[in-house]
Amino acid sequence: MGKLLCDSTTAVAESFPTTSPAVNWRDQNSSSVIDANGALDLLDQTTATATAVVPTAWDDVLGLEDQQRRQLQRLHAKGVLWKHPEENTIDSSSSMSLRSVVFRLSHGGEVSSDGNCLFTASHKAMNMAREVDARELRRRTVRRFLDDFGSARLEEVEVINEAIRHLYSPDLKNGWGIHVVQEVKFLAKKEDRPALDGAIDELVQLGMQRETAAESIYKERCIPINDGASWAKYMSISGSLGDEFDIITLQYTEDGLLSVDENREGHAAAFGDDIAIECLATEFKREIYVVQAHGSDAMVDEENCVFFLPHRPRSEICEVPFFLFMKGTGWCGAGADHYEPLIAHCSSIVSQEKVAMVL
């Protein structure tokens, strides 16, 4: 599952340092092939060490409304043109792999909605080697965040911390004109769960309601996710037995506490958010586009029901982008919370007027 940062993404992106060491993510034997028209051929990158992903035609993708399907088919048929953001400043000796590319996007198949879908979908979209799994992508994302966060200036740190608080420790006095339910998340050490349960039971025996007692103890003894250090601990959680922490979620409405998700089995994973996507983009020095296809309940017309949310790395761009898909549904038009992979097929360069969209 995924969580989108509504109004703090730009601030976070601008506050990190803009340097990042080179990362070699491809198999050494794989290569990008430039055809006579200058288009990058990604289809030759699959090697014996990579997991091939079979694309799915949009006719066969479940859960799409007719207007979504028609626009996605149009994008596939005509392609989308990607231009390197600094293409006009690239001199003639620069690598042609950074020139304009037309992509035809196919669905990369379903992935499990276990909380790790950002990383699973990214793994498939990048067609990565088998030895690099989704959990390794999660680890590298957190490591990239910590490296950049650790070198940020004091004022930059506060901007990042504020964005994290907005996501996971929101001010419950505000925001109700936008949200019906707001969540506050905490981290409980797995080894502390027996002691936490004992403390909750003591309050219950004193006459307090169970959920109120749990809220009180978790807020008092657990770690709120309200800064870079706690975000890194949170984003490291994959829902496995090896996790150090469990995720506790308190849900509120404007009237007060709605529910307490105690995650007693410890299976909850940290959903990928925009900060994580930007860290992935920086780690691999390539843009990531989240493609949202909205249904009729989002109150958008068919021509505008598909749009692309770019996430740029905080460093130079050394690779072509990859794409993730979200089936946008829901009353607020804010999209779903589940990422799926898109497979980008490269085509020969055509005129800008002939493509479906210019990124």
Short mmCIF file of C-alpha atoms in Angstrom, two decimals:
data_model
loop_
_atom_site.label_atom_id
_atom_site.label_comp_id
_atom_site.label_asym_id
_atom_site.label_seq_id
_atom_site.Cartn_x
_atom_site.Cartn_y
_atom_site.Cartn_z
CA MET A 1 0.00 0.00 0.00
CA GLY A 2 1.07 3.59 -0.41
CA LYS A 3 0.47 6.93 1.20
CA LEU A 4 0.72 10.16 -0.72
CA LEU A 5 2.00 13.38 0.76
CA CYS A 6 -0.57 16.00 -0.19
CA ASP A 7 1.00 19.39 0.33
CA SER A 8 4.53 18.97 1.67
CA THR A 9 6.24 17.06 -1.16
CA THR A 10 7.80 20.09 -2.80
CA ALA A 11 9.10 21.40 0.50
CA VAL A 12 10.73 18.07 1.30
CA ALA A 13 12.23 17.75 -2.17
CA GLU A 14 13.80 21.19 -1.98
CA SER A 15 15.22 20.74 1.51
CA PHE A 16 17.47 17.72 1.00
CA PRO A 17 21.07 18.09 -0.21
CA THR A 18 21.41 17.65 -3.95
CA THR A 19 24.37 15.31 -4.05
CA SER A 20 24.27 11.56 -4.14
CA PRO A 21 26.95 8.94 -4.84
CA ALA A 22 26.68 6.90 -7.99
CA VAL A 23 24.73 3.66 -7.59
CA ASN A 24 25.26 0.75 -9.94
CA TRP A 25 21.95 -1.06 -9.93
CA ARG A 26 22.03 -2.98 -13.18
CA ASP A 27 23.64 -6.29 -13.94
CA GLN A 28 27.10 -5.57 -15.35
CA ASN A 29 26.26 -7.58 -18.45
CA SER A 30 23.12 -5.64 -19.31
CA SER A 31 23.24 -2.65 -21.62
CA SER A 32 21.05 0.02 -23.11
CA VAL A 33 20.88 0.01 -26.88
CA ILE A 34 20.32 3.19 -28.88
CA ASP A 35 18.63 2.64 -32.22
CA ALA A 36 19.16 4.68 -35.35
CA ASN A 37 16.46 7.15 -34.31
CA GLY A 38 18.05 7.84 -30.94
CA ALA A 39 15.47 5.87 -28.93
CA LEU A 40 16.60 3.86 -25.94
CA ASP A 41 15.82 0.15 -26.20
CA LEU A 42 14.93 -1.11 -22.74
CA LEU A 43 13.75 -4.47 -24.01
CA ASP A 44 17.31 -5.77 -24.35
CA GLN A 45 18.10 -5.20 -20.68
CA THR A 46 16.65 -8.48 -19.42
CA THR A 47 19.44 -10.88 -18.51
CA ALA A 48 19.64 -14.33 -17.01
CA THR A 49 19.85 -12.75 -13.54
CA ALA A 50 16.71 -10.67 -13.94
CA THR A 51 13.11 -11.63 -13.37
CA ALA A 52 11.21 -11.11 -16.61
CA VAL A 53 7.84 -9.42 -16.22
CA VAL A 54 5.14 -10.24 -18.75
CA PRO A 55 3.09 -7.09 -19.51
CA THR A 56 -0.69 -7.20 -19.37
CA ALA A 57 -2.92 -5.56 -21.99
CA TRP A 58 -5.19 -2.88 -20.54
CA ASP A 59 -8.24 -4.85 -21.70
CA ASP A 60 -7.28 -7.56 -19.20
CA VAL A 61 -6.60 -5.35 -16.16
CA LEU A 62 -9.29 -5.73 -13.50
CA GLY A 63 -10.93 -2.91 -11.59
CA LEU A 64 -10.86 -0.21 -14.28
CA GLU A 65 -13.80 1.87 -15.41
CA ASP A 66 -14.36 2.38 -19.13
CA GLN A 67 -13.01 5.94 -19.13
CA GLN A 68 -9.83 4.84 -17.36
CA ARG A 69 -9.31 1.93 -19.73
CA ARG A 70 -9.82 4.07 -22.85
CA GLN A 71 -7.28 6.66 -21.74
CA LEU A 72 -4.72 4.05 -20.74
CA GLN A 73 -5.14 2.30 -24.10
CA ARG A 74 -4.59 5.66 -25.82
CA LEU A 75 -1.40 6.23 -23.84
CA HIS A 76 -0.15 2.81 -24.84
CA ALA A 77 -1.05 3.23 -28.51
CA LYS A 78 0.44 6.71 -28.97
CA GLY A 79 3.06 6.71 -26.22
CA VAL A 80 4.27 9.33 -23.79
CA LEU A 81 7.34 11.43 -24.53
CA TRP A 82 9.91 11.81 -21.78
CA LYS A 83 12.48 14.55 -22.04
CA HIS A 84 15.49 14.74 -19.79
CA PRO A 85 14.86 17.81 -17.61
CA GLU A 86 18.28 19.19 -18.59
CA GLU A 87 18.23 18.00 -22.19
CA ASN A 88 18.66 21.50 -23.60
CA THR A 89 21.87 21.93 -21.61
CA ILE A 90 23.38 18.54 -22.51
CA ASP A 91 26.28 18.99 -24.91
CA SER A 92 26.81 16.81 -27.96
CA SER A 93 29.34 14.60 -26.17
CA SER A 94 26.85 13.53 -23.50
CA SER A 95 25.34 10.05 -23.43
CA MET A 96 22.52 9.62 -25.92
CA SER A 97 20.73 7.49 -23.34
CA LEU A 98 19.62 10.73 -21.70
CA ARG A 99 17.89 12.05 -24.80
CA SER A 100 14.14 12.06 -25.45
CA VAL A 101 12.39 8.70 -25.29
CA VAL A 102 8.83 7.64 -26.16
CA PHE A 103 7.35 5.07 -23.78
CA ARG A 104 4.35 2.82 -24.34
CA LEU A 105 3.08 1.75 -20.94
CA SER A 106 1.64 -1.67 -20.15
CA HIS A 107 0.40 -3.03 -16.84
CA GLY A 108 3.00 -5.14 -15.06
CA GLY A 109 0.58 -7.39 -13.16
CA GLU A 110 -0.84 -7.50 -9.66
CA VAL A 111 1.33 -7.31 -6.55
CA SER A 112 0.41 -8.25 -3.01
CA SER A 113 -1.30 -5.58 -0.90
CA ASP A 114 0.82 -6.44 2.14
CA GLY A 115 2.16 -2.94 2.73
CA ASN A 116 5.28 -3.58 0.67
CA CYS A 117 3.67 -2.83 -2.70
CA LEU A 118 5.71 0.32 -3.43
CA PHE A 119 8.89 -1.71 -3.27
CA THR A 120 7.48 -4.83 -4.93
CA ALA A 121 6.05 -2.78 -7.80
CA SER A 122 9.29 -0.81 -8.17
CA HIS A 123 11.27 -4.05 -8.29
CA LYS A 124 9.08 -5.30 -11.15
CA ALA A 125 9.00 -1.97 -12.97
CA MET A 126 12.81 -1.83 -12.95
CA ASN A 127 13.08 -5.53 -13.89
CA MET A 128 15.73 -5.98 -11.26
CA ALA A 129 17.94 -8.97 -10.59
CA ARG A 130 16.48 -11.74 -8.44
CA GLU A 131 18.98 -11.26 -5.64
CA VAL A 132 17.64 -7.73 -5.03
CA ASP A 133 14.18 -8.19 -3.54
CA ALA A 134 11.54 -5.75 -2.34
CA ARG A 135 12.88 -5.79 1.24
CA GLU A 136 16.33 -4.87 -0.03
CA LEU A 137 14.77 -1.94 -1.90
CA ARG A 138 13.13 -0.87 1.35
CA ARG A 139 16.47 -1.06 3.18
CA ARG A 140 18.22 0.96 0.48
CA THR A 141 15.45 3.56 0.56
CA VAL A 142 15.86 4.05 4.31
CA ARG A 143 19.64 4.13 4.03
CA ARG A 144 19.46 6.78 1.32
CA PHE A 145 17.12 8.87 3.49
CA LEU A 146 19.41 8.65 6.52
CA ASP A 147 22.49 9.57 4.49
CA ASP A 148 20.83 12.66 3.01
CA PHE A 149 18.98 13.63 6.20
CA GLY A 150 22.21 13.38 8.17
CA SER A 151 23.93 15.92 5.90
CA ALA A 152 21.00 18.37 5.74
CA ARG A 153 21.21 21.84 7.24
CA LEU A 154 19.27 22.63 10.41
CA GLU A 155 16.53 24.56 8.60
CA GLU A 156 16.22 21.76 6.06
CA VAL A 157 15.85 19.18 8.83
CA GLU A 158 12.94 21.10 10.33
CA VAL A 159 11.12 21.25 6.98
CA ILE A 160 11.49 17.48 6.60
CA ASN A 161 10.39 16.84 10.19
CA GLU A 162 7.32 19.03 9.68
CA ALA A 163 6.34 17.04 6.58
CA ILE A 164 6.68 13.79 8.54
CA ARG A 165 4.55 15.15 11.39
CA HIS A 166 1.93 16.18 8.84
CA LEU A 167 1.73 12.59 7.64
CA TYR A 168 1.96 10.53 10.80
CA SER A 169 1.41 12.81 13.82
CA PRO A 170 -1.13 15.33 12.50
CA ASP A 171 -2.60 18.16 14.55
CA LEU A 172 -6.04 16.78 15.42
CA LYS A 173 -7.42 20.27 15.95
CA ASN A 174 -7.18 21.00 12.23
CA GLY A 175 -7.69 19.32 8.88
CA TRP A 176 -11.24 18.10 9.33
CA GLY A 177 -12.44 20.02 6.30
CA ILE A 178 -10.30 17.67 4.20
CA HIS A 179 -10.22 14.42 6.16
CA VAL A 180 -13.04 12.45 7.73
CA VAL A 181 -10.61 10.16 9.56
CA GLN A 182 -7.06 11.02 10.59
CA GLU A 183 -4.43 8.54 11.76
CA VAL A 184 -1.69 8.92 14.33
CA LYS A 185 0.99 6.25 14.19
CA PHE A 186 3.34 4.99 16.89
CA LEU A 187 6.13 2.44 17.06
CA ALA A 188 6.10 -0.25 19.76
CA LYS A 189 9.19 -2.37 20.31
CA LYS A 190 8.25 -6.02 19.85
CA GLU A 191 10.05 -6.92 23.06
CA ASP A 192 7.94 -4.35 24.97
CA ARG A 193 4.55 -5.73 23.97
CA PRO A 194 4.01 -7.84 27.12
CA ALA A 195 4.74 -4.84 29.35
CA LEU A 196 2.45 -2.62 27.27
CA ASP A 197 -0.36 -5.17 27.50
CA GLY A 198 0.12 -5.39 31.26
CA ALA A 199 -0.12 -1.62 31.65
CA ILE A 200 -3.28 -1.52 29.52
CA ASP A 201 -4.86 -4.30 31.58
CA GLU A 202 -4.15 -2.38 34.79
CA LEU A 203 -6.09 0.62 33.50
CA VAL A 204 -8.95 -1.60 32.36
CA GLN A 205 -9.15 -3.14 35.85
CA LEU A 206 -9.46 0.40 37.23
CA GLY A 207 -12.58 0.87 35.12
CA MET A 208 -11.22 2.49 31.96
CA GLN A 209 -12.56 1.32 28.58
CA ARG A 210 -10.16 -0.91 26.71
CA GLU A 211 -9.59 1.39 23.69
CA THR A 212 -9.16 4.47 25.87
CA ALA A 213 -6.65 2.59 28.04
CA ALA A 214 -4.74 1.41 24.97
CA GLU A 215 -4.68 4.94 23.54
CA SER A 216 -3.30 6.30 26.81
CA ILE A 217 -0.53 3.72 27.18
CA TYR A 218 0.57 3.80 23.53
CA LYS A 219 0.74 7.61 23.51
CA GLU A 220 2.71 7.58 26.76
CA ARG A 221 5.18 4.76 26.08
CA CYS A 222 5.55 4.34 22.32
CA ILE A 223 7.53 6.31 19.77
CA PRO A 224 5.56 8.84 17.72
CA ILE A 225 6.54 9.19 14.07
CA ASN A 226 7.30 12.88 14.04
CA ASP A 227 10.86 13.33 12.75
CA GLY A 228 13.43 11.86 10.41
CA ALA A 229 14.84 9.38 12.94
CA SER A 230 11.43 7.88 13.77
CA TRP A 231 10.40 7.91 10.07
CA ALA A 232 13.47 5.79 9.25
CA LYS A 233 12.50 3.27 11.96
CA TYR A 234 8.93 3.24 10.65
CA MET A 235 9.83 2.86 6.96
CA SER A 236 12.12 -0.06 7.83
CA ILE A 237 9.13 -2.15 8.93
CA SER A 238 8.19 -4.79 6.35
CA GLY A 239 5.75 -6.81 8.44
CA SER A 240 8.22 -9.63 9.05
CA LEU A 241 9.30 -11.35 12.25
CA GLY A 242 12.69 -9.68 11.98
CA ASP A 243 11.28 -6.18 12.42
CA GLU A 244 12.37 -4.40 15.59
CA PHE A 245 9.09 -2.49 15.94
CA ASP A 246 5.35 -3.03 15.50
CA ILE A 247 3.14 -0.29 14.06
CA ILE A 248 0.33 1.01 16.28
CA THR A 249 -2.35 3.12 14.58
CA LEU A 250 -4.83 5.36 16.40
CA GLN A 251 -7.72 6.55 14.23
CA TYR A 252 -9.64 9.72 15.05
CA THR A 253 -12.68 11.53 13.80
CA GLU A 254 -13.54 15.09 14.71
CA ASP A 255 -15.49 13.67 17.67
CA GLY A 256 -12.48 11.87 19.12
CA LEU A 257 -10.93 8.39 19.13
CA LEU A 258 -12.49 6.06 16.57
CA SER A 259 -10.39 2.89 16.84
CA VAL A 260 -7.05 1.44 17.90
CA ASP A 261 -5.20 -0.92 15.57
CA GLU A 262 -2.85 -2.75 17.91
CA ASN A 263 -1.32 -4.94 15.15
CA ARG A 264 -0.93 -7.81 17.58
CA GLU A 265 0.40 -10.24 14.96
CA GLY A 266 3.03 -7.72 13.87
CA HIS A 267 2.18 -8.18 10.20
CA ALA A 268 1.60 -4.51 9.34
CA ALA A 269 4.24 -2.96 7.06
CA ALA A 270 5.01 0.72 6.58
CA PHE A 271 3.25 2.01 3.48
CA GLY A 272 5.50 3.77 1.00
CA ASP A 273 4.97 7.55 0.91
CA ASP A 274 6.24 10.37 -1.28
CA ILE A 275 9.37 10.73 0.84
CA ALA A 276 10.20 7.08 0.20
CA ILE A 277 9.55 7.44 -3.54
CA GLU A 278 11.89 10.42 -3.71
CA CYS A 279 14.56 8.43 -1.85
CA LEU A 280 14.15 5.59 -4.35
CA ALA A 281 14.49 8.06 -7.21
CA THR A 282 17.68 9.43 -5.66
CA GLU A 283 19.10 5.98 -4.97
CA PHE A 284 18.77 5.00 -8.62
CA LYS A 285 19.31 8.46 -10.13
CA ARG A 286 16.14 8.32 -12.20
CA GLU A 287 12.71 9.91 -12.13
CA ILE A 288 9.73 7.90 -10.90
CA TYR A 289 6.29 8.70 -12.28
CA VAL A 290 3.20 7.58 -10.37
CA VAL A 291 0.44 7.25 -12.96
CA GLN A 292 -3.02 7.72 -11.47
CA ALA A 293 -6.13 6.74 -13.41
CA HIS A 294 -9.24 8.20 -11.77
CA GLY A 295 -12.77 6.88 -12.08
CA SER A 296 -16.02 8.77 -12.38
CA ASP A 297 -16.33 9.16 -8.60
CA ALA A 298 -13.35 11.54 -8.68
CA MET A 299 -15.44 13.98 -10.75
CA VAL A 300 -12.89 14.42 -13.54
CA ASP A 301 -13.66 14.23 -17.24
CA GLU A 302 -12.33 11.42 -19.37
CA GLU A 303 -9.65 13.50 -21.05
CA ASN A 304 -8.11 14.34 -17.66
CA CYS A 305 -8.72 11.12 -15.75
CA VAL A 306 -5.11 9.91 -16.14
CA PHE A 307 -2.28 12.04 -14.83
CA PHE A 308 1.40 11.61 -13.99
CA LEU A 309 2.93 12.55 -10.62
CA PRO A 310 6.70 13.01 -11.06
CA HIS A 311 9.25 12.33 -8.34
CA ARG A 312 12.70 13.61 -9.21
CA PRO A 313 15.94 12.48 -7.59
CA ARG A 314 17.88 14.93 -5.46
CA SER A 315 20.87 14.32 -7.71
CA GLU A 316 21.67 14.23 -11.39
CA ILE A 317 19.47 12.00 -13.57
CA CYS A 318 21.54 9.20 -15.09
CA GLU A 319 18.81 6.79 -16.19
CA VAL A 320 15.45 6.91 -17.91
CA PRO A 321 12.42 6.96 -15.57
CA PHE A 322 10.30 4.08 -14.42
CA PHE A 323 6.56 4.12 -13.82
CA LEU A 324 4.16 2.97 -11.10
CA PHE A 325 0.38 2.71 -11.39
CA MET A 326 -2.44 3.60 -9.01
CA LYS A 327 -6.09 2.93 -9.74
CA GLY A 328 -7.54 6.16 -8.47
CA THR A 329 -10.89 5.65 -6.80
CA GLY A 330 -12.53 7.25 -3.81
CA TRP A 331 -14.77 10.13 -2.92
CA CYS A 332 -11.94 12.63 -2.44
CA GLY A 333 -10.26 12.02 -5.79
CA ALA A 334 -6.96 11.54 -4.01
CA GLY A 335 -6.28 8.12 -5.49
CA ALA A 336 -6.03 4.64 -4.18
CA ASP A 337 -3.28 3.52 -1.82
CA HIS A 338 -1.88 0.58 -3.74
CA TYR A 339 1.01 0.67 -6.21
CA GLU A 340 1.31 -1.63 -9.20
CA PRO A 341 4.15 -1.84 -11.74
CA LEU A 342 4.05 -0.40 -15.23
CA ILE A 343 6.26 -1.84 -17.96
CA ALA A 344 7.75 0.85 -20.20
CA HIS A 345 8.36 -0.21 -23.80
CA CYS A 346 10.54 2.19 -25.78
CA SER A 347 9.53 3.32 -29.26
CA SER A 348 11.29 5.28 -31.95
CA ILE A 349 11.21 9.01 -31.49
CA VAL A 350 8.20 10.61 -33.15
CA SER A 351 7.15 14.23 -33.32
CA GLN A 352 5.88 15.79 -30.13
CA GLU A 353 2.50 16.39 -31.73
CA LYS A 354 1.89 12.66 -32.32
CA VAL A 355 2.33 11.36 -28.78
CA ALA A 356 -0.50 11.20 -26.24
CA MET A 357 1.38 13.18 -23.60
CA VAL A 358 4.66 14.99 -23.01
CA LEU A 359 6.06 14.47 -19.52
#
